[in-house]
PDB file of C-alpha atoms in Angstrom:
ATOM      1  CA  MET A 151      50.639  91.515  85.697  1.00 65.00           C
ATOM      2  CA  LYS A 152      50.713  95.035  87.157  1.00 68.00           C
ATOM      3  CA  CYS A 153      50.953  98.270  85.186  1.00 64.00           C
ATOM      4  CA  LYS A 154      54.467  99.690  85.490  1.00 62.00           C
ATOM      5  CA  TYR A 155      53.109 103.178  86.150  1.00 64.00           C
ATOM      6  CA  CYS A 156      49.822 103.045  88.055  1.00 67.00           C
ATOM      7  CA  GLY A 157      50.078  99.578  89.600  1.00 70.00           C
ATOM      8  CA  LYS A 158      46.684  98.346  88.357  1.00 71.00           C
ATOM      9  CA  ASN A 159      46.357  94.663  87.579  1.00 73.00           C
ATOM     10  CA  ILE A 160      46.176  94.085  83.831  1.00 67.00           C
ATOM     11  CA  THR A 161      45.347  90.948  81.922  1.00 68.00           C
ATOM     12  CA  ALA A 162      47.474  91.544  78.822  1.00 61.00           C
ATOM     13  CA  LYS A 163      50.500  89.278  78.869  1.00 59.00           C
ATOM     14  CA  ASN A 164      52.918  91.487  76.935  1.00 58.00           C
ATOM     15  CA  ALA A 165      51.786  94.919  78.135  1.00 60.00           C
ATOM     16  CA  ILE A 166      53.881  97.043  80.462  1.00 63.00           C
ATOM     17  CA  PHE A 167      51.278  99.805  80.873  1.00 61.00           C
ATOM     18  CA  CYS A 168      47.507  99.450  81.300  1.00 64.00           C
ATOM     19  CA  SER A 169      46.723 102.319  78.900  1.00 67.00           C
ATOM     20  CA  LYS A 170      48.277 104.916  76.624  1.00 64.00           C
ATOM     21  CA  ASN A 171      47.768 107.516  79.380  1.00 68.00           C
ATOM     22  CA  CYS A 172      49.957 105.563  81.786  1.00 66.00           C
ATOM     23  CA  HIS A 173      52.621 105.238  79.101  1.00 61.00           C
ATOM     24  CA  THR A 174      52.445 109.002  78.472  1.00 63.00           C
ATOM     25  CA  TYR A 175      52.672 109.867  82.172  1.00 58.00           C
ATOM     26  CA  TYR A 176      55.536 107.431  82.695  1.00 60.00           C
ATOM     27  CA  SER A 177      57.407 108.927  79.736  1.00 61.00           C
ATOM     28  CA  THR A 178      56.815 112.392  81.173  1.00 60.00           C
ATOM     29  CA  GLU A 179      58.206 111.220  84.501  1.00 58.00           C
ATOM     30  CA  LEU A 180      61.389 109.996  82.837  1.00 59.00           C
ATOM     31  CA  GLU A 181      61.764 113.319  81.002  1.00 62.00           C
ATOM     32  CA  ARG A 182      61.150 115.197  84.262  1.00 59.00           C
ATOM     33  CA  LYS A 183      64.137 113.498  85.854  1.00 60.00           C
ATOM     34  CA  ASP A 184      66.333 114.966  83.094  1.00 62.00           C
ATOM     35  CA  MET A 185      65.426 118.579  84.129  1.00 61.00           C
ATOM     36  CA  SER A 186      67.224 120.075  81.091  1.00 67.00           C
ATOM     37  CA  ASN A 187      63.906 120.933  79.404  1.00 72.00           C
ATOM     38  CA  TYR A 188      62.479 122.897  82.318  1.00 76.00           C
ATOM     39  CA  THR A 189      62.411 126.532  83.382  1.00 82.00           C
ATOM     40  CA  ARG A 190      61.795 127.665  86.941  1.00 82.00           C
ATOM     41  CA  VAL A 191      58.911 130.127  87.290  1.00 87.00           C
ATOM     42  CA  THR A 192      56.862 131.509  90.150  1.00 90.00           C
ATOM     43  CA  ILE A 193      53.064 131.542  89.873  1.00 91.00           C
ATOM     44  CA  THR A 194      50.131 132.338  92.130  1.00 95.00           C
ATOM     45  CA  LEU A 195      47.135 129.958  92.172  1.00 94.00           C
ATOM     46  CA  ASP A 196      43.770 130.452  93.787  1.00 95.00           C
ATOM     47  CA  LYS A 197      42.879 128.100  96.634  1.00 96.00           C
ATOM     48  CA  ASP A 198      40.358 126.023  94.660  1.00 96.00           C
ATOM     49  CA  MET A 199      42.837 125.377  91.844  1.00 95.00           C
ATOM     50  CA  SER A 200      45.532 124.451  94.334  1.00 95.00           C
ATOM     51  CA  LYS A 201      43.175 122.004  96.080  1.00 96.00           C
ATOM     52  CA  SER A 202      42.207 120.422  92.767  1.00 94.00           C
ATOM     53  CA  LEU A 203      45.841 119.976  91.749  1.00 94.00           C
ATOM     54  CA  ARG A 204      46.720 118.534  95.174  1.00 94.00           C
ATOM     55  CA  ALA A 205      43.842 116.057  94.808  1.00 93.00           C
ATOM     56  CA  ILE A 206      45.242 114.936  91.447  1.00 91.00           C
ATOM     57  CA  GLN A 207      48.689 114.648  93.003  1.00 90.00           C
ATOM     58  CA  SER A 208      47.260 112.565  95.830  1.00 90.00           C
ATOM     59  CA  LYS A 209      45.545 110.146  93.411  1.00 88.00           C
ATOM     60  CA  LEU A 210      48.718 109.761  91.359  1.00 86.00           C
ATOM     61  CA  ILE A 211      50.803 109.072  94.464  1.00 87.00           C
ATOM     62  CA  GLN A 212      48.268 106.507  95.722  1.00 87.00           C
ATOM     63  CA  ASN A 213      48.319 104.688  92.381  1.00 83.00           C
ATOM     64  CA  THR A 214      52.108 104.579  91.940  1.00 78.00           C
ATOM     65  CA  ASN A 215      55.155 103.541  93.855  1.00 72.00           C
ATOM     66  CA  GLU A 216      56.959 106.772  92.972  1.00 76.00           C
ATOM     67  CA  SER A 217      57.031 110.260  94.404  1.00 80.00           C
ATOM     68  CA  ILE A 218      55.212 112.873  92.334  1.00 85.00           C
ATOM     69  CA  SER A 219      55.919 116.545  92.832  1.00 87.00           C
ATOM     70  CA  PHE A 220      53.363 119.323  92.684  1.00 91.00           C
ATOM     71  CA  SER A 221      55.313 120.810  89.771  1.00 89.00           C
ATOM     72  CA  GLN A 222      54.989 117.558  87.868  1.00 87.00           C
ATOM     73  CA  VAL A 223      51.219 117.570  88.369  1.00 90.00           C
ATOM     74  CA  VAL A 224      50.999 121.180  87.185  1.00 92.00           C
ATOM     75  CA  ASN A 225      53.032 120.274  84.083  1.00 89.00           C
ATOM     76  CA  ILE A 226      50.815 117.266  83.287  1.00 88.00           C
ATOM     77  CA  VAL A 227      47.604 119.294  83.659  1.00 90.00           C
ATOM     78  CA  LEU A 228      48.969 122.230  81.649  1.00 91.00           C
ATOM     79  CA  GLU A 229      50.191 119.957  78.835  1.00 89.00           C
ATOM     80  CA  GLU A 230      46.760 118.369  78.496  1.00 89.00           C
ATOM     81  CA  GLY A 231      45.017 121.751  78.728  1.00 89.00           C
ATOM     82  CA  VAL A 232      47.242 123.281  76.060  1.00 91.00           C
ATOM     83  CA  LYS A 233      46.599 120.325  73.722  1.00 88.00           C
ATOM     84  CA  VAL A 234      42.837 120.742  74.135  1.00 87.00           C
ATOM     85  CA  LYS A 235      43.007 124.510  73.675  1.00 89.00           C
ATOM     86  CA  LYS A 236      45.088 124.157  70.500  1.00 88.00           C
ATOM     87  CA  THR A 237      42.585 121.733  68.964  1.00 87.00           C
ATOM     88  CA  ILE A 238      39.690 124.035  69.855  1.00 87.00           C
ATOM     89  CA  LEU A 239      41.429 127.067  68.340  1.00 87.00           C
ATOM     90  CA  ASN A 240      42.332 125.113  65.195  1.00 87.00           C
ATOM     91  CA  ASP A 241      38.700 124.068  64.736  1.00 82.00           C
ATOM     92  CA  ILE A 242      37.456 127.672  64.790  1.00 70.00           C
TER      93      ILE A 242
END
């Protein structure tokens, strides 16, 4: 069976996603299509950061059958970064 999000072959018979990360990203994709939770902003990124985010976008597109916008990649990376930062600040 193939993962519904990334397309990897999985051996579990009743699983839809190969990991919790794929389930999280897929859920985020469904929320993204709603657009009611989003605010439009303009930001400036340095070239290295932009290249890194484009590389992530490229990998996600290669592993899925869906289109993935640059904004979606930025949101995914920021969400994970904010979670990590919050846990670090709470531990201090």
